[in-house]
Coordinates of C-alpha atoms (C1' of nucleotides) in Angstrom, one line a residue:
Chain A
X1 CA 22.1 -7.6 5.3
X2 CA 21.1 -4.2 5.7
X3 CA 18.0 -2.1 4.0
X4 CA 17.8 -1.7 0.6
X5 CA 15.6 0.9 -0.7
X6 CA 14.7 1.6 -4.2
X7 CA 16.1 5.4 -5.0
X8 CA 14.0 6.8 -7.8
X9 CA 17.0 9.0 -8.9
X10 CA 19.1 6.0 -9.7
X11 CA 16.5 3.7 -10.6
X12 CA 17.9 1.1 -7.9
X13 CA 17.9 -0.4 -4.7
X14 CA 20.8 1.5 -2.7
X15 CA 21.6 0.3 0.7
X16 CA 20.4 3.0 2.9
X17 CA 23.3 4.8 4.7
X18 CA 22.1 7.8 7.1
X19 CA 24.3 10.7 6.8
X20 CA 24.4 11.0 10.4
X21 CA 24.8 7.0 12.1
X22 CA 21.7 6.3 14.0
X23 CA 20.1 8.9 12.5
X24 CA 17.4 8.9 9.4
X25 CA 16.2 12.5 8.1
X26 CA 13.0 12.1 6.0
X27 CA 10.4 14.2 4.7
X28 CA 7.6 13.6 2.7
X29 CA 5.3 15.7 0.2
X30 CA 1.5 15.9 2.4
X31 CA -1.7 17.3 1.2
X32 CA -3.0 20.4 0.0
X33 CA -5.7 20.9 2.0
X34 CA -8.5 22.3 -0.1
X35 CA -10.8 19.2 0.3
X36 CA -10.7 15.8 1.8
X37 CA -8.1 12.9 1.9
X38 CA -8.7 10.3 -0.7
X39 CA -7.7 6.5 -0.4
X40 CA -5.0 7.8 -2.7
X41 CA -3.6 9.9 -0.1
X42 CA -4.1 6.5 2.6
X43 CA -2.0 5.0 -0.1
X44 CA 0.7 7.0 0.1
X45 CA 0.3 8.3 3.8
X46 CA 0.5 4.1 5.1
X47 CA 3.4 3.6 2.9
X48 CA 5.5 6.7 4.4
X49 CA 4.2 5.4 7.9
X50 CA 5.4 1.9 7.3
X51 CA 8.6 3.6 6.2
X52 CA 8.9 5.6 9.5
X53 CA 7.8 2.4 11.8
X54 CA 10.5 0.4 10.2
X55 CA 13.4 2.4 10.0
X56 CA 12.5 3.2 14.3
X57 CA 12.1 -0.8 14.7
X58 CA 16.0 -1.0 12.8
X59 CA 17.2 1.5 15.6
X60 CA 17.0 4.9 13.9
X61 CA 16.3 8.2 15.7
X62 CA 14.0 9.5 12.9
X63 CA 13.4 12.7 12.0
X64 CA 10.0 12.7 10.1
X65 CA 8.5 15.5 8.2
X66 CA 5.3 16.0 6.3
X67 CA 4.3 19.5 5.1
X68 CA 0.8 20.9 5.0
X69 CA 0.4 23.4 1.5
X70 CA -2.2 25.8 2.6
X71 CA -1.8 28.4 0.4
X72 CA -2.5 27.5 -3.2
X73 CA -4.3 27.7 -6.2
X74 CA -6.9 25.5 -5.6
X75 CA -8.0 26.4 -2.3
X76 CA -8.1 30.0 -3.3
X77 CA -10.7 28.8 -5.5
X78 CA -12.2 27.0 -3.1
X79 CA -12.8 29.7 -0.7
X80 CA -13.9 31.8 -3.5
X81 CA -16.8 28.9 -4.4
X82 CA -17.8 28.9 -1.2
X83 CA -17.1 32.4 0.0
X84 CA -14.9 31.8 2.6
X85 CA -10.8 32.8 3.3
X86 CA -8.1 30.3 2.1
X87 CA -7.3 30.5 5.8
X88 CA -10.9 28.9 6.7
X89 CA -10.6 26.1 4.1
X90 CA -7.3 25.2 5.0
X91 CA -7.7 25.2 8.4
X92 CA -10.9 23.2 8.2
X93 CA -9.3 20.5 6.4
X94 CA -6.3 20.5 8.4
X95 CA -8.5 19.4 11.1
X96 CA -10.2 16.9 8.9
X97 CA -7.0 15.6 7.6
X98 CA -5.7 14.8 11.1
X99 CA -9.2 13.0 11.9
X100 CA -8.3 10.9 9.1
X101 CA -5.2 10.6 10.3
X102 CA -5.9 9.3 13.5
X103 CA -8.2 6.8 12.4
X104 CA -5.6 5.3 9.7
X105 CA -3.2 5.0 12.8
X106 CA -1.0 7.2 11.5
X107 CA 2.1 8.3 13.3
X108 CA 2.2 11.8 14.1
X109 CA 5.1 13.2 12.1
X110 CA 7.7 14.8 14.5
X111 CA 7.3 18.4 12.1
X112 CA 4.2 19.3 10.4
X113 CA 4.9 22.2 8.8
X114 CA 3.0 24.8 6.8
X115 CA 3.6 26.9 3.9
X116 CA 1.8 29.9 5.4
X117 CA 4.0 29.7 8.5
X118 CA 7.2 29.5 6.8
X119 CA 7.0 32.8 4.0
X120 CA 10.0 34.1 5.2
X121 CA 12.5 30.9 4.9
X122 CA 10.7 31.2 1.5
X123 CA 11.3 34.4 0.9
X124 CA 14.9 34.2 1.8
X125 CA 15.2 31.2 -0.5
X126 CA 14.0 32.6 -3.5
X127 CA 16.6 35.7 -3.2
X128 CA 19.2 33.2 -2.7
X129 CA 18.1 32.1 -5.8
X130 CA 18.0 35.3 -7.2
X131 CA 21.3 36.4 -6.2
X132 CA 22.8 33.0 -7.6
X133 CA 21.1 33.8 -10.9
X134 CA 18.7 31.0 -11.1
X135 CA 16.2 33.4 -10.9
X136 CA 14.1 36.2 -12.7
X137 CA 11.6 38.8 -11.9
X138 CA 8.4 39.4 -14.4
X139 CA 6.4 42.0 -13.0
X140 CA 5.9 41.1 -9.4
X141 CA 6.8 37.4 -10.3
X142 CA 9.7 35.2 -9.8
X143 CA 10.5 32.3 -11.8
X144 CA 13.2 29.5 -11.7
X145 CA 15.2 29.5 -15.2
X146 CA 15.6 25.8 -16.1
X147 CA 18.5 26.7 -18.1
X148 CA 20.0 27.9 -15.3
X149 CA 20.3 24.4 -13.8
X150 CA 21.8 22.0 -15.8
X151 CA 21.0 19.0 -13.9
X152 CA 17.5 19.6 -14.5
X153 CA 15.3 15.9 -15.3
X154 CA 17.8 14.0 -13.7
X155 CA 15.3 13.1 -11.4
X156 CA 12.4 12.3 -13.6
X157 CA 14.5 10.9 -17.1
X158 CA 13.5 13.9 -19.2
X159 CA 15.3 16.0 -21.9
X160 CA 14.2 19.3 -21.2
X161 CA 14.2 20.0 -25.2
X162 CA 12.0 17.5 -25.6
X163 CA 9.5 18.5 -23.2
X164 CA 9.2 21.7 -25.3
X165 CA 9.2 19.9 -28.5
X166 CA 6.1 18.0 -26.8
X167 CA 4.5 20.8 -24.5
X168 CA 0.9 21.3 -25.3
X169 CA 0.1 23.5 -22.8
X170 CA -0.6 27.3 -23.5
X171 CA 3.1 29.3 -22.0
X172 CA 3.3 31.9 -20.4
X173 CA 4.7 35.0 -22.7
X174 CA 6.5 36.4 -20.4
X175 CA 8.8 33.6 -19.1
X176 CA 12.0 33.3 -20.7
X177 CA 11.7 29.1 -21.2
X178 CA 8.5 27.5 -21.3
X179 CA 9.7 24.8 -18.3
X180 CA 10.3 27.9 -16.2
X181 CA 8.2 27.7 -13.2
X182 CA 6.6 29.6 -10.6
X183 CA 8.6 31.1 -7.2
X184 CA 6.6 33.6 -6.1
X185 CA 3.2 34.7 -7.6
X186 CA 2.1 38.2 -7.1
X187 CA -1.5 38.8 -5.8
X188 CA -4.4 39.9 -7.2
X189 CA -6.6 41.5 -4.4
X190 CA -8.5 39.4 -2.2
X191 CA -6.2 36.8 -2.7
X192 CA -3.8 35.4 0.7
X193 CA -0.8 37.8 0.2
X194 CA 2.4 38.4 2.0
X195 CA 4.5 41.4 1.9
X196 CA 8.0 40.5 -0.4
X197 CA 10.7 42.2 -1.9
X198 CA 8.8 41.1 -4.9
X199 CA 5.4 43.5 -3.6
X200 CA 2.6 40.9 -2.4
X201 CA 2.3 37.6 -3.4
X202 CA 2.4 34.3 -2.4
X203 CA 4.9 31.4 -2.7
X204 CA 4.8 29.0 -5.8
X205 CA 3.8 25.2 -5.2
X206 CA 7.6 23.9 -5.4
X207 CA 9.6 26.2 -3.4
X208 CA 7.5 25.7 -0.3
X209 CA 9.1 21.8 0.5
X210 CA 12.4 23.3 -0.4
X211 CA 12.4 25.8 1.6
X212 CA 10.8 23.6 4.8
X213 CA 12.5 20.5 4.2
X214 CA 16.1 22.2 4.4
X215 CA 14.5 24.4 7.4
X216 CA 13.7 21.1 9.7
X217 CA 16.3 18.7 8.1
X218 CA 19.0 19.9 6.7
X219 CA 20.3 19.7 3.8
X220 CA 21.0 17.0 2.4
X221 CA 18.8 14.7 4.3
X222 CA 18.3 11.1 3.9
X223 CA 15.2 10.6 2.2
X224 CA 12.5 12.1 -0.1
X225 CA 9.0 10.7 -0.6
X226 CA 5.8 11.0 -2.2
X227 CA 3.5 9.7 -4.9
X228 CA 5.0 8.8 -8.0
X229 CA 2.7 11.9 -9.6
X230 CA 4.7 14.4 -7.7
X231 CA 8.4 13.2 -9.4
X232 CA 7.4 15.6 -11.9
X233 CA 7.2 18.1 -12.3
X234 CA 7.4 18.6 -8.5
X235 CA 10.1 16.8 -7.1
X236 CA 12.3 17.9 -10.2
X237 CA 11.8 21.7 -9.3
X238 CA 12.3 20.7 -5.2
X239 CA 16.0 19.6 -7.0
X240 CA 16.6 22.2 -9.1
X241 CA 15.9 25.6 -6.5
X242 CA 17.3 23.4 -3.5
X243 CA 20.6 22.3 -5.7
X244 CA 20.6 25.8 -7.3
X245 CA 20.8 27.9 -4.1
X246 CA 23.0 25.8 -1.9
X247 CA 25.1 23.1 -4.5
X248 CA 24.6 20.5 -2.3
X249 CA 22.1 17.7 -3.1
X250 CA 19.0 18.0 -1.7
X251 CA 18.0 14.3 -0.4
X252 CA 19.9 11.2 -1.1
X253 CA 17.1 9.3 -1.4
X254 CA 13.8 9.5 -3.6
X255 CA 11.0 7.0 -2.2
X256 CA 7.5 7.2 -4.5
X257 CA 5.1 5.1 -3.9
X258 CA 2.6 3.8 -6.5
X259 CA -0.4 4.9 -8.1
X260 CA -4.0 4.1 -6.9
X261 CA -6.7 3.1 -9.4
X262 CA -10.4 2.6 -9.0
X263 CA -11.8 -0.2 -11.7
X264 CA -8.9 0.6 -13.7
X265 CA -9.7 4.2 -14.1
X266 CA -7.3 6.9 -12.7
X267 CA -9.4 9.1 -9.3
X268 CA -10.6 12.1 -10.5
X269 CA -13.4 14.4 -9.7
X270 CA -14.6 13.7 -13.5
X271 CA -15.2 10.5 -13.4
X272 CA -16.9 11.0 -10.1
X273 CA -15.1 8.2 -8.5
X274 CA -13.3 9.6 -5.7
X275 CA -13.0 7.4 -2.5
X276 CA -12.8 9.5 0.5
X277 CA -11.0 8.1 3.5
X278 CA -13.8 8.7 5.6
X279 CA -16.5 7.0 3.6
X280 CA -14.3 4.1 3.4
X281 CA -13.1 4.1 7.0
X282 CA -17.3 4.0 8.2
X283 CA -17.8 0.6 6.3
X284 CA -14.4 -0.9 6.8
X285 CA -11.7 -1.5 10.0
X286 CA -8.7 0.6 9.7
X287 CA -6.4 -2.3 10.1
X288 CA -8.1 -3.9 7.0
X289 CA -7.5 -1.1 4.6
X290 CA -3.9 -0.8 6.1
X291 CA -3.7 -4.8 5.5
X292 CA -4.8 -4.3 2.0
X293 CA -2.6 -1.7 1.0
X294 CA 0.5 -3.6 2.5
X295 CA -0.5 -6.8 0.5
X296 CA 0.4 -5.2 -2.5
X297 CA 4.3 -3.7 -2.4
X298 CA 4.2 -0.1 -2.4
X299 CA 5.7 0.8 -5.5
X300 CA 3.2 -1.4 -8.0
X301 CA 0.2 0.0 -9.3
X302 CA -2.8 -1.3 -7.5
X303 CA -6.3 -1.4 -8.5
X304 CA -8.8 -0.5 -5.6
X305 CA -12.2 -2.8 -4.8
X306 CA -14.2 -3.0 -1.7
X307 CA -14.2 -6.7 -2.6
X308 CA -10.2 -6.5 -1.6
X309 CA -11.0 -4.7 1.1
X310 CA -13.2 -7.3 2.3
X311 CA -11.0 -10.1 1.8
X312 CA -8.6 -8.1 3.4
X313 CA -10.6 -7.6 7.0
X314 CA -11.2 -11.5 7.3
X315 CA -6.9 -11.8 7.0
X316 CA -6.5 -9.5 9.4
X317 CA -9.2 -10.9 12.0
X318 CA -7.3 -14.2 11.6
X319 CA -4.3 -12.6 12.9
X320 CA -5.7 -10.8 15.6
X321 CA -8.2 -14.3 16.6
X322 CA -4.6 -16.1 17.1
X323 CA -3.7 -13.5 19.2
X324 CA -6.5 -13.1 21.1
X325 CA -6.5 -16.9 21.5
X326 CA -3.2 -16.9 23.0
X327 CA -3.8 -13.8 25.6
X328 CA -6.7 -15.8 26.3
X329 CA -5.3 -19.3 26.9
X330 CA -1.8 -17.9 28.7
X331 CA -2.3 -14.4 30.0
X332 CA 0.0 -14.5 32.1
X333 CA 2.9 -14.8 29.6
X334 CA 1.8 -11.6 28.0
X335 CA 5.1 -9.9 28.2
X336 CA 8.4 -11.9 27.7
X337 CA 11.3 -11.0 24.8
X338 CA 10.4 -12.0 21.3
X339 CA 11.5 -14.8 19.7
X340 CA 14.3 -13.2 17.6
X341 CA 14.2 -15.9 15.2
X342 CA 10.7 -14.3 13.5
X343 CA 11.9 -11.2 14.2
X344 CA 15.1 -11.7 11.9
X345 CA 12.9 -12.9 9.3
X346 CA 10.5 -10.6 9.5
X347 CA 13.6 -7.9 9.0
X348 CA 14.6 -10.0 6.0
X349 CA 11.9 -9.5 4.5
X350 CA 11.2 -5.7 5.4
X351 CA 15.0 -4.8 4.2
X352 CA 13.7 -5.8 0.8
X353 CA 12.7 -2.4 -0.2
X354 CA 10.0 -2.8 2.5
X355 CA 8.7 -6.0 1.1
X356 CA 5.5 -5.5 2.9
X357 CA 3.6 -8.6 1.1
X358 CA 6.3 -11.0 1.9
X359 CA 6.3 -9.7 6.0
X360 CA 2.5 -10.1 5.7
X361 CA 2.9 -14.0 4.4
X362 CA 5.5 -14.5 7.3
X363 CA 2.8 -13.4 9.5
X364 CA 0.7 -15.2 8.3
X365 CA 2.7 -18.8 8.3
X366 CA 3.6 -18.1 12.1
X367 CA -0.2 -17.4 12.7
X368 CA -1.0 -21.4 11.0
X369 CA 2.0 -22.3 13.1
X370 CA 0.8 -20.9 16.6
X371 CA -3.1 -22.2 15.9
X372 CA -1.9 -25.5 15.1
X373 CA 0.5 -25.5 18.7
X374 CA -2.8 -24.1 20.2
X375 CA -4.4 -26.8 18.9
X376 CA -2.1 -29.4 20.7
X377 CA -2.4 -26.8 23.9
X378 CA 0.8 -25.9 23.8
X379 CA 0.2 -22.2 24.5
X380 CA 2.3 -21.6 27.7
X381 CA 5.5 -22.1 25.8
X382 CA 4.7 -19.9 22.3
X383 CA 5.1 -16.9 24.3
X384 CA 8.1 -15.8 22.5
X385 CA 6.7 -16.4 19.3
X386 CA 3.3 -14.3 20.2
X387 CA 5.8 -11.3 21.4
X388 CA 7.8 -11.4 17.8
X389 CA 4.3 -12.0 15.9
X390 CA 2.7 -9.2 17.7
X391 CA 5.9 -6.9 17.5
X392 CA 6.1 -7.4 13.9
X393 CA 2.8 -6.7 13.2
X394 CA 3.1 -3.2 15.2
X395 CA 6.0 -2.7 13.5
X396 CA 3.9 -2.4 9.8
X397 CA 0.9 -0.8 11.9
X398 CA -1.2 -3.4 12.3
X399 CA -2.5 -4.6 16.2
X400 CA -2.4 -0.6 17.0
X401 CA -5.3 -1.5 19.6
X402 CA -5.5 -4.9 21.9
X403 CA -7.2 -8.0 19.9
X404 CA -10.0 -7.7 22.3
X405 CA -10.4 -5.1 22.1
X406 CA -10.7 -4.8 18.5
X407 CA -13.0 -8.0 18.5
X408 CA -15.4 -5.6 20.9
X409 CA -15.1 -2.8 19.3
X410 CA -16.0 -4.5 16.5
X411 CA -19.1 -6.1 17.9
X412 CA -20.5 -2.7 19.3
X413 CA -20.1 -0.8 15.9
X414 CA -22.5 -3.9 14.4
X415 CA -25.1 -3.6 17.0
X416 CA -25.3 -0.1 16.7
X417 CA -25.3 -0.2 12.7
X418 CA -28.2 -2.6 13.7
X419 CA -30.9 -0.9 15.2
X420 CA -33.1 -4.6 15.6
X421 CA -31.3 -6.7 17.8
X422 CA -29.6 -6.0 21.1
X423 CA -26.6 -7.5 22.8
X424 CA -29.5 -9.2 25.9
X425 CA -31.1 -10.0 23.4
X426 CA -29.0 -12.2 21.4
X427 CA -27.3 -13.7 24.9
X428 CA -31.3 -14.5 25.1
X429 CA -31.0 -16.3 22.4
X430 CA -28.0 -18.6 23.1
X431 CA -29.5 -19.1 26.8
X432 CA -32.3 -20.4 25.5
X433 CA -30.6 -22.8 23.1
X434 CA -27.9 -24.1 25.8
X435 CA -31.0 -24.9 27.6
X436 CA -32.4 -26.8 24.5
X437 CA -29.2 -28.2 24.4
X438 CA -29.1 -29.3 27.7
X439 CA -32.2 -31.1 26.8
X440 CA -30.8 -32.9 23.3
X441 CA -33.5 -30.8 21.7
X442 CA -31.6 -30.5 18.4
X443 CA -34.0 -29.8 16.5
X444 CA -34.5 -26.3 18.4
X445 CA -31.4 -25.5 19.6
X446 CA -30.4 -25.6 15.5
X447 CA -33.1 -23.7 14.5
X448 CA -32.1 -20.8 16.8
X449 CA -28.8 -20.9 15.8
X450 CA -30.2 -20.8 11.9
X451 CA -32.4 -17.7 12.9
X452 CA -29.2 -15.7 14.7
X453 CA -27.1 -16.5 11.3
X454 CA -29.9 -14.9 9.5
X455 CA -29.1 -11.8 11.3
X456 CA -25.8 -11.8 10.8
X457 CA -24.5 -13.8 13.8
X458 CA -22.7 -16.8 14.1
X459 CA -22.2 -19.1 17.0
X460 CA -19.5 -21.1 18.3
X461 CA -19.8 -23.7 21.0
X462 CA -16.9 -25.0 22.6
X463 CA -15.6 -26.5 26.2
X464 CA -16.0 -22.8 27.5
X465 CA -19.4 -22.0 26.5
X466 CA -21.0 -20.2 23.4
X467 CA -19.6 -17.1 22.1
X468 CA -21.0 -15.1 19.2
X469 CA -19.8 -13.4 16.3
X470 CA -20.3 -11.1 13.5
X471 CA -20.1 -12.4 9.9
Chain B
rG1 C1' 5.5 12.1 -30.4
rG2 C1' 9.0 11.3 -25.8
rC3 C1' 9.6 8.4 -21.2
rG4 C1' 8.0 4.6 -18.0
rG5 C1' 5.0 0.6 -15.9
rC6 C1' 1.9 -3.7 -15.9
rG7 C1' -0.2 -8.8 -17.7
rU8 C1' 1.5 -15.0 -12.3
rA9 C1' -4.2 -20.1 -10.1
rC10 C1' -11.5 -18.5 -9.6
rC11 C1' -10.2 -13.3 -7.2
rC12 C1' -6.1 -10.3 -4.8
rA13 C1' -0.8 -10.7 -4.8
rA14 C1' 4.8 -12.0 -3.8
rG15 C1' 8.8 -13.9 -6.5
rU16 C1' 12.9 -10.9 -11.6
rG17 C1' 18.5 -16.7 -13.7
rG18 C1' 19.1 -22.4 -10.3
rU19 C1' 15.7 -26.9 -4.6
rU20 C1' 8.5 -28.7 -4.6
rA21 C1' 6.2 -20.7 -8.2
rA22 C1' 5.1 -17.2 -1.1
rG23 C1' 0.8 -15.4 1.4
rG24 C1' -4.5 -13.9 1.7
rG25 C1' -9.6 -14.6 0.0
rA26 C1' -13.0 -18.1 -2.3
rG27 C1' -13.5 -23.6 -3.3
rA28 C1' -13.1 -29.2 -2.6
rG29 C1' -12.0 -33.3 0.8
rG30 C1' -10.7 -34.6 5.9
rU31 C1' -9.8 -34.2 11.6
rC32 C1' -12.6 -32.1 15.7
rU33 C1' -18.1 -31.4 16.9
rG34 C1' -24.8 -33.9 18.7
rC35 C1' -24.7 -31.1 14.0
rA36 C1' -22.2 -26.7 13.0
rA37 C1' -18.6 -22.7 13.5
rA38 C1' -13.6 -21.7 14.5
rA39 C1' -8.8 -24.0 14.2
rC40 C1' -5.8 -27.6 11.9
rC41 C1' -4.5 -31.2 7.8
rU42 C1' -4.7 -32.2 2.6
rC43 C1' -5.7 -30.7 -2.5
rG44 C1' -5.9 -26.6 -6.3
rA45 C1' -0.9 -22.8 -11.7
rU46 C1' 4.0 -29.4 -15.2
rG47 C1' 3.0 -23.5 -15.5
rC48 C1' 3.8 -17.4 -15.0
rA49 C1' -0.4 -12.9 -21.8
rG50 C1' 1.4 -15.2 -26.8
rC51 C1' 5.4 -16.5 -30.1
rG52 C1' 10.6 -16.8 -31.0
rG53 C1' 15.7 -16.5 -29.0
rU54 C1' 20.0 -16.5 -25.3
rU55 C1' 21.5 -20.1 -21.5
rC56 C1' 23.5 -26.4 -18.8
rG57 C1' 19.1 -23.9 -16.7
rA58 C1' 14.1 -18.4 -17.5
rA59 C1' 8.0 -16.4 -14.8
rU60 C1' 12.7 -14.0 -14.2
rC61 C1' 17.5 -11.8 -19.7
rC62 C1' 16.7 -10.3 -25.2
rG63 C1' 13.3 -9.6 -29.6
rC64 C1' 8.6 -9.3 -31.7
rU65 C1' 3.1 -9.5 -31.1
rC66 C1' -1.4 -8.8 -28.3
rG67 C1' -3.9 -6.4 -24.2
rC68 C1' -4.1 -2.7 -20.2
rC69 C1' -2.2 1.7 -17.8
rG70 C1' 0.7 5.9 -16.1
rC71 C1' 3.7 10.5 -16.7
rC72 C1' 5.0 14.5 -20.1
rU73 C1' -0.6 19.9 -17.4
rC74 C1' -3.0 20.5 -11.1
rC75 C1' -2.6 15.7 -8.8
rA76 C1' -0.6 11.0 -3.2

RNA sequence: GGCGGCGUACCCAAGUGGUUAAGGGAGAGGUCUGCAAAACCUCGAUGCAGCGGUUCGAAUCCGCUCGCCGCCUCCA
């Protein structure tokens, strides 16, 4: 069995086949950096990561693209709000955007290109166009003529007469169809502008990922991804000026992950409800917002809570406890080759259209399986089975730092989030109760361990000792 | 109006024609423990929104009904 991935354009799982063997070309649609990334964007972002992780664990040399657009509409307006430059509010959340990023554990993409830096594979593009007759001049605009393309909705299942029968939005007079669409937008001053045989003006939203995409991948490549939102009208123009101008598909492959909700309701800035990967990434691990978004598959519409979230960070320290329990019991038998066995399964799973949810429960029935072996102290000979578990967990993103090093790191970002109690202080604590406990003083030694639970702390005694905990 | 999606246990969520309907969280009982915690074991849907139908067999296919949502306009 070999992956199957879900290709929007056909509306089926496809085995994926590389054009080039070995090889898998992929791009996907980033930001538009005029303010900050939104769990939405995690969403999307993890599921593209997952994507990349996986087809590198199957043995593909991937080529992995995400685009920055940082010259739009929207952060024009931005920078006029807060006047600044385009260039300022772009760049600024560039940087934020890979701060976020880094903290999701995100792969760095091997391109991350930008619209701004690539006007004149743009530019070139668009008189291709031209030349082919896809394309018109208005004034010192350029727009794509729909008509002009007859395979136009293939990608999105629309009639292009009925989406003028139904279009409510106000159309611009001077276009010759009201689905016409934007190449190159002439500037008004103080706007970002770039010299054109078109006089200045910027590039339209669409032809931007065209004109990189085929630039760093070729044309066509092997997958296409991005938020279901973008299939149209976005992805449908990508097809239409990359098909135009060259008559070659433009990806074989169209990957779109599912939409986000909060309580039901759709993110938006008027409702107020906007989740900001930062804000959620200072109350909650990384690992357990990737966990949560892989517990649901990546195409089905999921419904954001911090209550999931929450569930999800005690899964995920379960995981990483067995692990650190084994390092702990048999450290020396760190590194040895995986057990293919879990491995095979786990690929089972994963070549499902990157069944995430069912590689997740896999995990999580080797994880009973290796506790209850631990449990019978059996650790020196699960070795194998710790290297597949721990390799199939990389593989979706998860275990991106050392279990205890996690289980520190954890620890230190709650006793500095709580300014009242020190680390001596609590190791106080559990001295004086082992010393209680030396005595059979129950009574006291519980009442300590009552007061540290108060606080947030729980104890466990075993052979070894006491350790503590967060809760 | 057009196109599409969803409704599975207390919560989250896989499964889309065929053994006992995954997994996580919560809960109950048990083992271990001075007692706990952790870990492990056991138990939780005779049923998959409702009603009909197709089939030897359906959560899975078809029809209708109810409820929720998305896209068609910038949007991951």
């Amino acid at each position: 069995m070999s992956l199957q991935v879900f290709n929007t354009l056909s509306g089926k799982k496809e085995t994926f086949a590389p054009l080039n063997e070995g090889e898998a070309r992929i791009y996907v649609c980033g930001v538009t950096v005029y303010d900050s990334s939104h769990i939405g964007h995690a969403r999307s972002l993890l599921t593209f990561d997952v994507a990349y992780r996986y087809l590198m664990f199957l043995g593909y040399r991937v080529d992995f693209v995400r685009n920055f657009t940082d010259v739009d509409d929207k952060i024009i307006q931005r920078a006029r709000d807060e006047r600044s430059t385009a260039e300022q509010i772009a760049g600024r959340y560039i940087e934020e955007f890979h701060g976020d990023s880094r903290a999701l554990g995100l792969l760095p993409p091997t391109h991350e290109p930008k619209a701004t830096e690539h006007i004149a594979e743009i530019v070139a593009l668009i008189r291709r166009l031209e030349e082919k007759g896809a394309a018109y001049r208005v004034d010192g605009d350029v727009y794509f003529s729909v008509a002009s393309f007859p395979g136009y909705g293939k990608l999105s299942r629309k009639n292009i007469d009925e989406l003028e029968a139904g279009a409510r939005v106000e159309v611009d007079e001077r276009k010759k169809a009201p689905m016409d669409f934007a190449l190159w937008k002439s500037s008004k001053p103080g706007e970002p502008a770039w010299d054109s045989p078109w006089g200045k003006g910027r590039p339209g939203w669409h032809i931007e990922c065209s004109a990189m995409s085929t630039k760093y991948l070729g044309q066509p490549f092997d997958i296409h991804g991005g938020g279901r939102d973008l299939i149209f009208p976005h992805h449908e123009n990508e097809i239409a000026q990359s098909e135009a101008a060259y008559d070659l598909p433009l990806a074989r492959v169209w990957m779109h992950n599912g939409f986000l909700n909060i309580n039901h309701e759709k993110m938006s800035k008027s409702l107020g409800n906007i989740l900001s990967v930062r804000d959620i990434l200072a109350r909650h691990e990384p690992a357990a917002l990737r966990h949560y978004m892989l517990s649901s598959h990546y195409r089905s519409p999921m419904d954001f809570s911090e209550q999931g979230l929450d569930e999800a960070e005690k899964a995920i320290e379960r995981i990483i406890e067995t692990i650190a329990r084994f390092d702990e019991a048999a450290p020396e038998k760190a590194t040895v080759p995986a057990d293919p066995a879990l491995l095979d399964d786990f690929r089972k799973e994963m070549d499902d259209d990157f069944n995430t949810p069912r590689a997740l429960a896999l995990i999580f029935d080797e994880v009973r399986a290796l506790n209850r072996l631990m449990d019978e102290g059996r650790a020196a000979e699960l070795a194998p089975r710790v290297a597949a578990l721990k390799q199939s967990a990389a593989t979706v993103g998860l275990l991106q730092e050392a279990p205890a090093a996690f289980l520190a790191r954890k620890k230190e970002r709650w006793l500095k989030a709580k300014k009242n109690i020190s680390r001596k202080e609590i190791e106080e604590w559990i001295e004086r109760r082992n010393q209680a406990r030396v005595k059979k003083d129950w009574r006291e030694a519980d009442r300590i361990r009552a007061e540290l639970f108060a606080k947030g702390i729980v104890l466990e005694d075993s052979s070894g000792g006491t350790i503590w905990k967060v809760r």
